[in-house]
Each structure stands twice: as structure tokens, then as C-alpha cells.
PDB file of C-alpha atoms in Angstrom:
ATOM      1  CA  MET A  28      18.941  21.084  12.043  1.00 36.00           C
ATOM      2  CA  SER A  29      18.477  17.502  12.715  1.00 41.00           C
ATOM      3  CA  VAL A  30      15.913  15.463  10.751  1.00 43.00           C
ATOM      4  CA  GLY A  31      13.313  15.364  13.283  1.00 42.00           C
ATOM      5  CA  ALA A  32      12.987  19.031  13.521  1.00 43.00           C
ATOM      6  CA  THR A  33      10.247  20.721  11.664  1.00 45.00           C
ATOM      7  CA  SER A  34      10.595  24.173  10.171  1.00 45.00           C
ATOM      8  CA  ALA A  35       7.846  26.213  10.526  1.00 43.00           C
ATOM      9  CA  ALA A  36       5.216  26.531   7.711  1.00 43.00           C
ATOM     10  CA  PRO A  37       4.659  30.052   6.123  1.00 45.00           C
ATOM     11  CA  ASP A  38       2.416  32.181   7.880  1.00 42.00           C
ATOM     12  CA  GLU A  39       0.612  33.205   4.947  1.00 41.00           C
ATOM     13  CA  MET A  40      -0.615  30.608   2.416  1.00 45.00           C
ATOM     14  CA  VAL A  41      -0.097  31.433  -1.139  1.00 47.00           C
ATOM     15  CA  ARG A  42      -3.375  32.306  -2.886  1.00 60.00           C
ATOM     16  CA  ARG A  43      -4.564  29.727  -5.095  1.00 69.00           C
ATOM     17  CA  SER A  44      -7.749  28.227  -6.773  1.00 80.00           C
ATOM     18  CA  ARG A  45      -9.850  26.165  -5.139  1.00 84.00           C
ATOM     19  CA  VAL A  46      -9.031  23.419  -7.847  1.00 87.00           C
ATOM     20  CA  ASP A  47      -5.271  23.879  -6.763  1.00 89.00           C
ATOM     21  CA  VAL A  48      -6.249  23.224  -3.202  1.00 91.00           C
ATOM     22  CA  LEU A  49      -8.598  20.285  -3.932  1.00 91.00           C
ATOM     23  CA  ARG A  50      -5.751  18.835  -5.995  1.00 93.00           C
ATOM     24  CA  ASP A  51      -3.465  19.081  -2.802  1.00 95.00           C
ATOM     25  CA  TYR A  52      -5.913  17.275  -0.593  1.00 95.00           C
ATOM     26  CA  VAL A  53      -6.306  14.615  -3.204  1.00 95.00           C
ATOM     27  CA  GLU A  54      -2.441  14.160  -3.284  1.00 95.00           C
ATOM     28  CA  LEU A  55      -2.756  13.655   0.666  1.00 96.00           C
ATOM     29  CA  THR A  56      -4.600  10.413  -0.132  1.00 95.00           C
ATOM     30  CA  LYS A  57      -1.810   9.138  -2.128  1.00 95.00           C
ATOM     31  CA  PRO A  58      -4.140   8.100  -5.331  1.00 94.00           C
ATOM     32  CA  GLY A  59      -1.736   5.862  -6.811  1.00 92.00           C
ATOM     33  CA  ILE A  60      -1.791   3.614  -3.885  1.00 92.00           C
ATOM     34  CA  LEU A  61      -5.177   4.287  -3.403  1.00 94.00           C
ATOM     35  CA  VAL A  62      -6.161   2.724  -6.753  1.00 95.00           C
ATOM     36  CA  LEU A  63      -4.452  -0.509  -6.094  1.00 95.00           C
ATOM     37  CA  LEU A  64      -6.059  -0.827  -2.787  1.00 96.00           C
ATOM     38  CA  LEU A  65      -9.514  -0.309  -4.284  1.00 97.00           C
ATOM     39  CA  VAL A  66      -8.480  -2.952  -6.928  1.00 97.00           C
ATOM     40  CA  THR A  67      -7.897  -5.685  -4.484  1.00 97.00           C
ATOM     41  CA  GLU A  68     -11.218  -4.743  -2.373  1.00 98.00           C
ATOM     42  CA  LEU A  69     -13.310  -4.735  -5.759  1.00 97.00           C
ATOM     43  CA  CYS A  70     -11.874  -8.118  -6.901  1.00 97.00           C
ATOM     44  CA  ALA A  71     -12.717  -9.589  -3.455  1.00 97.00           C
ATOM     45  CA  MET A  72     -16.156  -8.484  -3.444  1.00 97.00           C
ATOM     46  CA  LEU A  73     -16.729  -9.759  -6.958  1.00 97.00           C
ATOM     47  CA  VAL A  74     -15.468 -13.452  -5.888  1.00 96.00           C
ATOM     48  CA  ALA A  75     -17.215 -13.450  -2.791  1.00 96.00           C
ATOM     49  CA  ARG A  76     -20.512 -12.537  -4.583  1.00 94.00           C
ATOM     50  CA  ARG A  77     -19.708 -14.727  -7.453  1.00 92.00           C
ATOM     51  CA  GLY A  78     -21.100 -12.044  -9.647  1.00 91.00           C
ATOM     52  CA  ILE A  79     -21.462  -8.181  -9.592  1.00 92.00           C
ATOM     53  CA  PRO A  80     -22.693  -6.826  -5.829  1.00 94.00           C
ATOM     54  CA  SER A  81     -25.768  -4.391  -5.929  1.00 95.00           C
ATOM     55  CA  PRO A  82     -24.752  -0.784  -6.990  1.00 95.00           C
ATOM     56  CA  GLY A  83     -25.448   0.570  -3.399  1.00 96.00           C
ATOM     57  CA  LEU A  84     -23.270  -2.065  -1.781  1.00 97.00           C
ATOM     58  CA  LEU A  85     -20.494  -1.435  -4.101  1.00 97.00           C
ATOM     59  CA  LEU A  86     -20.592   2.395  -3.908  1.00 97.00           C
ATOM     60  CA  ALA A  87     -20.555   2.341  -0.218  1.00 98.00           C
ATOM     61  CA  ALA A  88     -17.724  -0.300   0.016  1.00 98.00           C
ATOM     62  CA  LEU A  89     -15.391   1.529  -2.511  1.00 97.00           C
ATOM     63  CA  VAL A  90     -16.291   5.009  -1.061  1.00 97.00           C
ATOM     64  CA  GLY A  91     -15.761   4.010   2.334  1.00 97.00           C
ATOM     65  CA  LEU A  92     -12.471   2.157   1.889  1.00 97.00           C
ATOM     66  CA  GLY A  93     -11.200   5.089  -0.211  1.00 97.00           C
ATOM     67  CA  LEU A  94     -11.997   7.599   2.525  1.00 97.00           C
ATOM     68  CA  SER A  95     -10.743   5.351   5.024  1.00 97.00           C
ATOM     69  CA  SER A  96      -7.466   4.475   3.340  1.00 96.00           C
ATOM     70  CA  GLY A  97      -6.899   8.252   2.047  1.00 96.00           C
ATOM     71  CA  GLY A  98      -7.551   9.602   5.603  1.00 97.00           C
ATOM     72  CA  ALA A  99      -4.859   7.160   6.904  1.00 96.00           C
ATOM     73  CA  ASN A 100      -2.551   8.256   4.245  1.00 97.00           C
ATOM     74  CA  ALA A 101      -3.295  12.016   5.232  1.00 97.00           C
ATOM     75  CA  VAL A 102      -2.255  11.295   8.770  1.00 97.00           C
ATOM     76  CA  ASN A 103       0.976   9.666   7.530  1.00 96.00           C
ATOM     77  CA  MET A 104       2.066  12.470   5.399  1.00 96.00           C
ATOM     78  CA  TRP A 105       0.898  14.851   8.479  1.00 97.00           C
ATOM     79  CA  TYR A 106       3.416  12.626  10.755  1.00 97.00           C
ATOM     80  CA  ASP A 107       6.264  12.458   8.307  1.00 95.00           C
ATOM     81  CA  ARG A 108       6.268  16.031   7.085  1.00 95.00           C
ATOM     82  CA  ASP A 109       9.579  16.339   8.482  1.00 94.00           C
ATOM     83  CA  ILE A 110      11.291  13.455   6.839  1.00 94.00           C
ATOM     84  CA  ASP A 111       9.376  14.441   3.746  1.00 94.00           C
ATOM     85  CA  ARG A 112      11.362  17.704   3.495  1.00 94.00           C
ATOM     86  CA  VAL A 113      14.556  15.851   3.432  1.00 92.00           C
ATOM     87  CA  MET A 114      13.871  12.975   0.827  1.00 92.00           C
ATOM     88  CA  LEU A 115      14.144  14.010  -2.735  1.00 89.00           C
ATOM     89  CA  ARG A 116      11.209  12.124  -3.903  1.00 88.00           C
ATOM     90  CA  THR A 117       8.535  13.747  -1.267  1.00 91.00           C
ATOM     91  CA  GLN A 118       9.562  17.440  -1.044  1.00 91.00           C
ATOM     92  CA  ALA A 119       6.941  18.343  -3.367  1.00 92.00           C
ATOM     93  CA  ARG A 120       4.174  16.954  -1.115  1.00 94.00           C
ATOM     94  CA  PRO A 121       1.580  19.448  -0.093  1.00 94.00           C
ATOM     95  CA  LEU A 122       3.241  19.645   3.281  1.00 95.00           C
ATOM     96  CA  PRO A 123       6.648  19.967   2.866  1.00 94.00           C
ATOM     97  CA  SER A 124       6.174  22.360   0.151  1.00 93.00           C
ATOM     98  CA  GLY A 125       3.862  24.504   2.285  1.00 92.00           C
ATOM     99  CA  ARG A 126       0.807  24.347   0.099  1.00 94.00           C
ATOM    100  CA  LEU A 127      -0.928  22.999   3.023  1.00 94.00           C
ATOM    101  CA  ARG A 128      -0.718  23.390   6.617  1.00 95.00           C
ATOM    102  CA  PRO A 129      -0.084  20.592   9.100  1.00 95.00           C
ATOM    103  CA  GLY A 130      -3.329  21.092  10.857  1.00 96.00           C
ATOM    104  CA  GLN A 131      -5.281  20.786   7.761  1.00 96.00           C
ATOM    105  CA  ALA A 132      -3.886  17.516   6.718  1.00 96.00           C
ATOM    106  CA  LEU A 133      -4.311  15.620  10.305  1.00 97.00           C
ATOM    107  CA  ALA A 134      -8.122  17.280  10.276  1.00 97.00           C
ATOM    108  CA  PHE A 135      -8.789  16.018   6.745  1.00 97.00           C
ATOM    109  CA  GLY A 136      -7.604  12.441   7.664  1.00 97.00           C
ATOM    110  CA  ILE A 137      -9.409  12.020  11.060  1.00 97.00           C
ATOM    111  CA  ILE A 138     -12.680  13.572   9.352  1.00 97.00           C
ATOM    112  CA  ALA A 139     -12.181  10.939   6.169  1.00 97.00           C
ATOM    113  CA  GLN A 140     -12.123   8.022   8.893  1.00 97.00           C
ATOM    114  CA  ALA A 141     -14.922   9.141  10.610  1.00 97.00           C
ATOM    115  CA  VAL A 142     -17.278   9.605   7.404  1.00 97.00           C
ATOM    116  CA  ALA A 143     -15.619   6.258   6.173  1.00 97.00           C
ATOM    117  CA  MET A 144     -17.106   4.292   9.165  1.00 96.00           C
ATOM    118  CA  GLY A 145     -20.227   5.879   9.027  1.00 97.00           C
ATOM    119  CA  ILE A 146     -20.737   5.093   5.273  1.00 97.00           C
ATOM    120  CA  LEU A 147     -19.177   1.563   5.736  1.00 98.00           C
ATOM    121  CA  TRP A 148     -21.364   0.668   8.684  1.00 97.00           C
ATOM    122  CA  ILE A 149     -24.744   1.945   7.168  1.00 97.00           C
ATOM    123  CA  GLY A 150     -24.019   0.586   3.608  1.00 97.00           C
ATOM    124  CA  THR A 151     -22.269  -2.529   4.034  1.00 97.00           C
ATOM    125  CA  GLY A 152     -22.340  -3.370   8.142  1.00 96.00           C
ATOM    126  CA  ILE A 153     -20.634  -3.308  11.099  1.00 97.00           C
ATOM    127  CA  LEU A 154     -17.686  -5.831  10.166  1.00 97.00           C
ATOM    128  CA  PRO A 155     -16.311  -3.820   7.174  1.00 97.00           C
ATOM    129  CA  ALA A 156     -16.505  -0.606   9.032  1.00 97.00           C
ATOM    130  CA  LEU A 157     -14.679  -2.294  12.279  1.00 97.00           C
ATOM    131  CA  LEU A 158     -12.266  -3.507   9.839  1.00 97.00           C
ATOM    132  CA  SER A 159     -11.620  -0.094   8.125  1.00 97.00           C
ATOM    133  CA  LEU A 160     -10.792   1.111  11.454  1.00 97.00           C
ATOM    134  CA  GLY A 161      -8.330  -1.530  12.143  1.00 96.00           C
ATOM    135  CA  GLY A 162      -6.626  -0.828   8.880  1.00 96.00           C
ATOM    136  CA  PHE A 163      -6.518   2.865   9.598  1.00 97.00           C
ATOM    137  CA  ALA A 164      -5.113   2.228  13.101  1.00 96.00           C
ATOM    138  CA  TYR A 165      -2.347  -0.526  11.823  1.00 96.00           C
ATOM    139  CA  TYR A 166      -1.020   2.287   9.346  1.00 96.00           C
ATOM    140  CA  VAL A 167      -0.895   5.126  11.539  1.00 96.00           C
ATOM    141  CA  GLY A 168      -0.307   3.454  15.046  1.00 95.00           C
ATOM    142  CA  VAL A 169       1.593   0.512  14.216  1.00 94.00           C
ATOM    143  CA  TYR A 170       3.464   1.375  10.949  1.00 94.00           C
ATOM    144  CA  THR A 171       3.724   5.056  10.905  1.00 94.00           C
ATOM    145  CA  PHE A 172       4.099   6.049  14.786  1.00 95.00           C
ATOM    146  CA  TRP A 173       5.643   2.990  15.806  1.00 93.00           C
ATOM    147  CA  LEU A 174       7.769   0.565  13.242  1.00 93.00           C
ATOM    148  CA  LYS A 175       8.863   3.190  10.190  1.00 92.00           C
ATOM    149  CA  ARG A 176      11.664   4.961  12.197  1.00 93.00           C
ATOM    150  CA  ARG A 177      12.733   2.098  14.809  1.00 93.00           C
ATOM    151  CA  THR A 178      13.266  -0.924  13.077  1.00 92.00           C
ATOM    152  CA  PRO A 179      14.377  -2.353   9.607  1.00 91.00           C
ATOM    153  CA  GLN A 180      11.150  -4.734  10.083  1.00 91.00           C
ATOM    154  CA  ASN A 181       9.280  -1.826   9.483  1.00 91.00           C
ATOM    155  CA  ILE A 182       8.025  -2.816   6.077  1.00 90.00           C
ATOM    156  CA  VAL A 183       7.673  -6.517   6.982  1.00 90.00           C
ATOM    157  CA  ILE A 184       5.256  -5.911  10.082  1.00 90.00           C
ATOM    158  CA  GLY A 185       3.844  -3.085   8.381  1.00 87.00           C
ATOM    159  CA  GLY A 186       2.706  -4.801   5.342  1.00 86.00           C
ATOM    160  CA  GLY A 187      -0.439  -5.917   6.868  1.00 91.00           C
ATOM    161  CA  ALA A 188      -1.712  -2.260   6.840  1.00 90.00           C
ATOM    162  CA  GLY A 189      -2.208  -2.565   3.028  1.00 92.00           C
ATOM    163  CA  ALA A 190      -3.625  -5.952   3.259  1.00 96.00           C
ATOM    164  CA  PHE A 191      -6.924  -4.996   4.756  1.00 97.00           C
ATOM    165  CA  PRO A 192      -9.001  -4.187   1.394  1.00 97.00           C
ATOM    166  CA  PRO A 193      -9.830  -7.632   0.697  1.00 98.00           C
ATOM    167  CA  LEU A 194     -11.127  -8.423   4.075  1.00 98.00           C
ATOM    168  CA  ILE A 195     -13.347  -5.261   3.969  1.00 98.00           C
ATOM    169  CA  GLY A 196     -14.726  -6.168   0.683  1.00 98.00           C
ATOM    170  CA  TRP A 197     -15.343  -9.801   1.184  1.00 98.00           C
ATOM    171  CA  ALA A 198     -16.991  -8.973   4.539  1.00 98.00           C
ATOM    172  CA  ALA A 199     -19.086  -6.257   2.853  1.00 97.00           C
ATOM    173  CA  VAL A 200     -20.748  -8.865   0.522  1.00 97.00           C
ATOM    174  CA  THR A 201     -20.846 -12.025   2.910  1.00 97.00           C
ATOM    175  CA  GLY A 202     -20.960 -10.513   6.718  1.00 95.00           C
ATOM    176  CA  HIS A 203     -17.900 -12.754   7.822  1.00 96.00           C
ATOM    177  CA  LEU A 204     -14.701 -13.731   7.091  1.00 96.00           C
ATOM    178  CA  GLY A 205     -12.822 -17.295   5.938  1.00 95.00           C
ATOM    179  CA  ALA A 206     -10.118 -18.796   4.475  1.00 97.00           C
ATOM    180  CA  ALA A 207     -10.142 -17.217   1.110  1.00 97.00           C
ATOM    181  CA  PRO A 208      -9.934 -13.536   2.228  1.00 97.00           C
ATOM    182  CA  LEU A 209      -7.396 -14.399   4.633  1.00 98.00           C
ATOM    183  CA  LEU A 210      -5.086 -15.765   2.099  1.00 98.00           C
ATOM    184  CA  MET A 211      -5.814 -12.570   0.051  1.00 98.00           C
ATOM    185  CA  PHE A 212      -4.643 -10.604   2.951  1.00 98.00           C
ATOM    186  CA  LEU A 213      -1.569 -12.886   3.230  1.00 97.00           C
ATOM    187  CA  ILE A 214      -0.860 -12.370  -0.446  1.00 98.00           C
ATOM    188  CA  ILE A 215      -0.320  -8.501  -0.068  1.00 97.00           C
ATOM    189  CA  PHE A 216       1.197  -9.158   3.087  1.00 97.00           C
ATOM    190  CA  PHE A 217       4.213 -11.076   1.689  1.00 97.00           C
ATOM    191  CA  TRP A 218       4.036  -9.079  -1.668  1.00 97.00           C
ATOM    192  CA  THR A 219       4.775  -5.539   0.299  1.00 96.00           C
ATOM    193  CA  PRO A 220       8.548  -6.418   1.547  1.00 96.00           C
ATOM    194  CA  PRO A 221       9.797  -7.211  -1.993  1.00 96.00           C
ATOM    195  CA  HIS A 222       7.770  -4.417  -3.273  1.00 96.00           C
ATOM    196  CA  PHE A 223       9.217  -1.727  -1.236  1.00 94.00           C
ATOM    197  CA  TRP A 224      12.448  -3.282  -0.994  1.00 95.00           C
ATOM    198  CA  SER A 225      13.132  -2.972  -4.598  1.00 95.00           C
ATOM    199  CA  LEU A 226      12.316   0.681  -4.330  1.00 93.00           C
ATOM    200  CA  ALA A 227      14.202   1.075  -1.316  1.00 93.00           C
ATOM    201  CA  LEU A 228      17.337  -0.373  -2.965  1.00 93.00           C
ATOM    202  CA  TYR A 229      17.619   2.435  -5.556  1.00 92.00           C
ATOM    203  CA  ARG A 230      16.504   5.115  -3.220  1.00 91.00           C
ATOM    204  CA  GLN A 231      18.161   4.353  -0.195  1.00 89.00           C
ATOM    205  CA  GLU A 232      20.121   7.529  -0.205  1.00 89.00           C
ATOM    206  CA  ASP A 233      16.910   9.347   0.658  1.00 89.00           C
ATOM    207  CA  TYR A 234      16.046   6.863   3.536  1.00 91.00           C
ATOM    208  CA  ARG A 235      19.740   7.246   4.687  1.00 91.00           C
ATOM    209  CA  ARG A 236      19.347  11.036   4.342  1.00 89.00           C
ATOM    210  CA  ALA A 237      15.872  10.951   6.359  1.00 88.00           C
ATOM    211  CA  GLY A 238      17.510   8.644   8.993  1.00 90.00           C
ATOM    212  CA  ILE A 239      14.679   5.816   7.988  1.00 92.00           C
ATOM    213  CA  PRO A 240      15.917   2.249   8.767  1.00 93.00           C
ATOM    214  CA  MET A 241      14.834   0.652   5.819  1.00 93.00           C
ATOM    215  CA  MET A 242      16.414  -2.817   5.270  1.00 93.00           C
ATOM    216  CA  PRO A 243      19.112  -1.904   2.381  1.00 92.00           C
ATOM    217  CA  VAL A 244      20.270   0.977   4.674  1.00 92.00           C
ATOM    218  CA  VAL A 245      20.555  -1.112   8.097  1.00 92.00           C
ATOM    219  CA  ARG A 246      21.469  -4.568   6.534  1.00 93.00           C
ATOM    220  CA  GLY A 247      22.770  -4.067   3.099  1.00 92.00           C
ATOM    221  CA  GLU A 248      21.642  -4.857  -0.416  1.00 92.00           C
ATOM    222  CA  VAL A 249      22.503  -8.676  -0.043  1.00 94.00           C
ATOM    223  CA  ALA A 250      20.599  -9.283   2.983  1.00 95.00           C
ATOM    224  CA  THR A 251      17.889  -7.275   1.312  1.00 95.00           C
ATOM    225  CA  LYS A 252      17.656  -9.202  -1.937  1.00 95.00           C
ATOM    226  CA  ARG A 253      17.818 -12.587  -0.073  1.00 96.00           C
ATOM    227  CA  GLN A 254      15.007 -11.779   2.196  1.00 96.00           C
ATOM    228  CA  SER A 255      12.991 -10.377  -0.704  1.00 96.00           C
ATOM    229  CA  LEU A 256      13.413 -13.717  -2.597  1.00 97.00           C
ATOM    230  CA  VAL A 257      12.141 -15.595   0.746  1.00 97.00           C
ATOM    231  CA  HIS A 258       9.226 -13.127   0.762  1.00 97.00           C
ATOM    232  CA  GLY A 259       8.456 -13.815  -2.781  1.00 97.00           C
ATOM    233  CA  GLY A 260       8.417 -17.551  -2.351  1.00 97.00           C
ATOM    234  CA  LEU A 261       6.079 -16.981   0.459  1.00 98.00           C
ATOM    235  CA  LEU A 262       3.784 -14.806  -1.604  1.00 98.00           C
ATOM    236  CA  VAL A 263       3.559 -17.434  -4.545  1.00 98.00           C
ATOM    237  CA  LEU A 264       2.798 -20.040  -2.226  1.00 98.00           C
ATOM    238  CA  ALA A 265      -0.088 -18.154  -0.494  1.00 98.00           C
ATOM    239  CA  SER A 266      -1.404 -17.140  -4.229  1.00 98.00           C
ATOM    240  CA  LEU A 267      -1.411 -20.946  -5.111  1.00 98.00           C
ATOM    241  CA  LEU A 268      -3.026 -22.087  -1.724  1.00 98.00           C
ATOM    242  CA  LEU A 269      -6.086 -19.613  -2.391  1.00 97.00           C
ATOM    243  CA  TYR A 270      -6.844 -22.234  -5.266  1.00 96.00           C
ATOM    244  CA  ALA A 271      -7.545 -24.830  -2.573  1.00 96.00           C
ATOM    245  CA  THR A 272     -10.324 -22.823  -0.931  1.00 95.00           C
ATOM    246  CA  GLY A 273     -12.694 -23.319  -4.040  1.00 94.00           C
ATOM    247  CA  ALA A 274     -13.138 -19.455  -4.188  1.00 95.00           C
ATOM    248  CA  VAL A 275     -10.969 -19.451  -7.304  1.00 95.00           C
ATOM    249  CA  GLY A 276     -10.817 -21.583 -10.449  1.00 94.00           C
ATOM    250  CA  PRO A 277      -8.067 -23.089 -12.823  1.00 95.00           C
ATOM    251  CA  VAL A 278      -7.699 -19.910 -14.766  1.00 94.00           C
ATOM    252  CA  TYR A 279      -6.432 -17.769 -11.617  1.00 96.00           C
ATOM    253  CA  LEU A 280      -4.433 -21.025 -10.695  1.00 97.00           C
ATOM    254  CA  ALA A 281      -2.630 -21.018 -14.129  1.00 97.00           C
ATOM    255  CA  ALA A 282      -2.295 -17.119 -13.998  1.00 97.00           C
ATOM    256  CA  ALA A 283      -0.943 -17.318 -10.367  1.00 98.00           C
ATOM    257  CA  ALA A 284       1.837 -19.760 -11.340  1.00 98.00           C
ATOM    258  CA  ALA A 285       2.979 -17.878 -14.252  1.00 98.00           C
ATOM    259  CA  LEU A 286       2.815 -14.816 -12.576  1.00 98.00           C
ATOM    260  CA  GLY A 287       4.584 -15.981  -9.745  1.00 98.00           C
ATOM    261  CA  ALA A 288       7.285 -17.693 -11.783  1.00 98.00           C
ATOM    262  CA  VAL A 289       8.007 -14.619 -13.498  1.00 98.00           C
ATOM    263  CA  PHE A 290       8.217 -12.473 -10.175  1.00 98.00           C
ATOM    264  CA  LEU A 291      10.778 -15.182  -8.507  1.00 98.00           C
ATOM    265  CA  ALA A 292      12.970 -15.353 -11.803  1.00 97.00           C
ATOM    266  CA  MET A 293      13.069 -11.368 -11.411  1.00 97.00           C
ATOM    267  CA  LEU A 294      13.957 -11.423  -7.621  1.00 97.00           C
ATOM    268  CA  THR A 295      16.592 -14.114  -8.365  1.00 97.00           C
ATOM    269  CA  ILE A 296      18.090 -11.767 -11.163  1.00 96.00           C
ATOM    270  CA  LEU A 297      17.741  -9.007  -8.749  1.00 95.00           C
ATOM    271  CA  GLY A 298      19.735 -10.765  -6.230  1.00 94.00           C
ATOM    272  CA  ARG A 299      22.654 -10.982  -8.686  1.00 93.00           C
ATOM    273  CA  GLU A 300      22.575  -7.310  -9.352  1.00 91.00           C
ATOM    274  CA  ARG A 301      25.196  -5.291  -7.402  1.00 91.00           C
ATOM    275  CA  LEU A 302      25.005  -1.331  -6.705  1.00 88.00           C
ATOM    276  CA  PRO A 303      25.600   0.990  -8.090  1.00 89.00           C
ATOM    277  CA  ARG A 304      23.631  -0.867 -10.777  1.00 91.00           C
ATOM    278  CA  VAL A 305      19.801  -0.650 -10.248  1.00 90.00           C
ATOM    279  CA  MET A 306      18.404  -1.503 -13.393  1.00 95.00           C
ATOM    280  CA  TRP A 307      16.732  -4.573 -12.053  1.00 94.00           C
ATOM    281  CA  ALA A 308      15.683  -3.064  -8.804  1.00 94.00           C
ATOM    282  CA  LYS A 309      13.780  -0.352 -10.776  1.00 95.00           C
ATOM    283  CA  ARG A 310      12.272  -3.308 -13.218  1.00 96.00           C
ATOM    284  CA  THR A 311      11.062  -5.477 -10.082  1.00 96.00           C
ATOM    285  CA  PHE A 312       9.347  -2.469  -8.381  1.00 96.00           C
ATOM    286  CA  ARG A 313       7.347  -1.655 -11.520  1.00 96.00           C
ATOM    287  CA  PHE A 314       6.455  -5.195 -12.341  1.00 97.00           C
ATOM    288  CA  SER A 315       5.358  -5.898  -8.663  1.00 97.00           C
ATOM    289  CA  LEU A 316       2.643  -3.172  -9.107  1.00 96.00           C
ATOM    290  CA  LEU A 317       1.698  -5.267 -12.478  1.00 97.00           C
ATOM    291  CA  TYR A 318       1.723  -8.535 -10.589  1.00 98.00           C
ATOM    292  CA  LEU A 319      -0.675  -7.638  -7.756  1.00 97.00           C
ATOM    293  CA  THR A 320      -3.259  -5.946 -10.243  1.00 97.00           C
ATOM    294  CA  LEU A 321      -2.975  -8.838 -12.765  1.00 97.00           C
ATOM    295  CA  LEU A 322      -2.945 -11.483  -9.749  1.00 98.00           C
ATOM    296  CA  PHE A 323      -6.250 -10.015  -8.278  1.00 97.00           C
ATOM    297  CA  ALA A 324      -7.794  -9.410 -11.765  1.00 96.00           C
ATOM    298  CA  ALA A 325      -7.366 -13.243 -12.450  1.00 96.00           C
ATOM    299  CA  MET A 326      -9.211 -14.181  -9.459  1.00 96.00           C
ATOM    300  CA  VAL A 327     -12.473 -12.857 -11.073  1.00 94.00           C
ATOM    301  CA  LEU A 328     -11.786 -14.679 -14.361  1.00 92.00           C
ATOM    302  CA  ASP A 329     -13.402 -17.893 -13.167  1.00 85.00           C
ATOM    303  CA  VAL A 330     -16.468 -15.990 -11.921  1.00 82.00           C
ATOM    304  CA  PRO A 331     -19.312 -17.623 -13.744  1.00 73.00           C
ATOM    305  CA  GLY A 332     -20.729 -15.032 -16.646  1.00 63.00           C
ATOM    306  CA  LEU A 333     -19.016 -12.156 -15.051  1.00 71.00           C
ATOM    307  CA  ILE A 334     -16.631 -11.563 -18.059  1.00 64.00           C
ATOM    308  CA  ALA A 335     -19.480 -11.999 -20.507  1.00 50.00           C
ATOM    309  CA  ARG A 336     -21.595  -9.440 -19.061  1.00 48.00           C
TER     310      ARG A 336
END
């Protein structure tokens, strides 16, 4: 059977507790990714407000983004359920394992986005609501439906999908956008390729088996590592340029320079590693998660009085 074919889900779902079903719906949202997206939105809000926003605004922004991103992830899992059955790291997800039906995941994703739009529109304004819709459409339409199975540039272009949270957070506080949130967008945009390619380097057999044209599968490890370093350089440049907007202070600048130097050093060492060795690919992937978290956390360190509260 080809990768694109889908095996029918069991007609009778295994009887499970409501807690088990709820856990599966939560898994559809990809909670690990969701937490990182919420961190970037929260930090953008704190920087834009120069302090802590009102509880109502904060709650609406976080819940709205959580539902929007979680809904997009659910639709992604609905569409990718055929390849998820093939890839070892995704076979235990709710759809390929048969714990949820495809229609349940699709309905959940669409409803979650609709509710997110309402919450954001009422609680934060029309611009954040429209941005959430844009992020949803980008991830589902541009990345999942169009790019992922067609081009090794899937992660490069598709990286914009995960870069919407700072825009949403900033717009929720200020009602508009500017240079600072756009640079935050670019930080995540340039961070995405080296982050995902480091994973793809040691999971490339999974992608090859599923027929996904990830960069290491199509162009090879040398080209992938070279492009990772280029994107890493652009990432560090964008992170340093954020200081020029005046939105962040010298503590952030020092942190961005130090974190950037470490990330570039790791990408350089990764470039010298050759398969089947993947130690530095795994280390780079793990550090990339820490890098983005610490970089956005550093943005709030210069906000007057915030840390002392």
C-alpha cells in the first residue's frame, strides 16, 4: 500500500474513560510546541506593555492563541494521519493508533479556531483575531497542504507559521504592529530551519519512509548543515537588530549575543559531523529549544520593575 493510502480506522472505538479521551484531544494540539508558542507571545506582550497586561487581556490572548495554534495542529494531524502511520515517532498519535477518528480531529481543529477568533476579537481586538486566522491558514494551507509534501523548502517557507505568536501578543497590547514585533517574527522564522533540520538529520529515515522531501533526504547532510549555518547567522543578526528598536535593553543584547555565539558554534561543529554520527544533531536540536526560550525570556529582563514584582 502506498504512503498516501489510508487504512480504515476500526469501526468500533475502544471504550475508554473520559480522561483518556481528553488526553488524546490535548495530544492533538501538540502541547510541547504549544507551550513554546505561548512563551513567545507572553514575552512579546510583556515587552509591548512594559509591564504586566491586565488579567483579562492576558487570559484572552493566551487562551485565544492556545486554541488557534492547537486547532491548527489538530488539522495538521488530520491531514498527515497517513504519513504518521509510517513514521516511527508519530505512530502512537491518536489518529494513526485509532484512538480518535479523523472526523473528530478535523472538527476539533476547526471549532477551536472559530472559538479562538471569538475570544481574541472580544478580549483583545480585531487585529489579533485576524492574525490568529492568518497563522492558522499559513500552517494548515501553506505548510501542511501545499509545501510539506512537495519541496525541501517546506520548513524554510513554512517557518512563518510558528512566528505569528509575537505578532498576536504585541497587537493584543498595542492594537498595532511595528519594527520590534516584526523582528521577533523574523527571529522565529530564521530559527525554524536549523531547529527542524537538526531533528531531520537523525530522523531522516522516518521522512524518507514517509516520502517527505525534507532537506537532508533530498539535498543531503552537507547542504543541510551549510544552510542551517546560514539561517543561524540570519537568526543571530535579527536577534541583535531587535535592540536597535529600543524595545529591549542592554541585558537582552548581551544575552542575545552570548546565546547566538553558542548556537553558531554548535551549528559549526554540527557541520563537521558526518553520518552515521548524530550526537551533535541531537544536541543542536535540544539546544535550539532552550535557545528560543531563553532569548525571549531575556527580552523581558530590561522591562522596568517586572522582575522585582
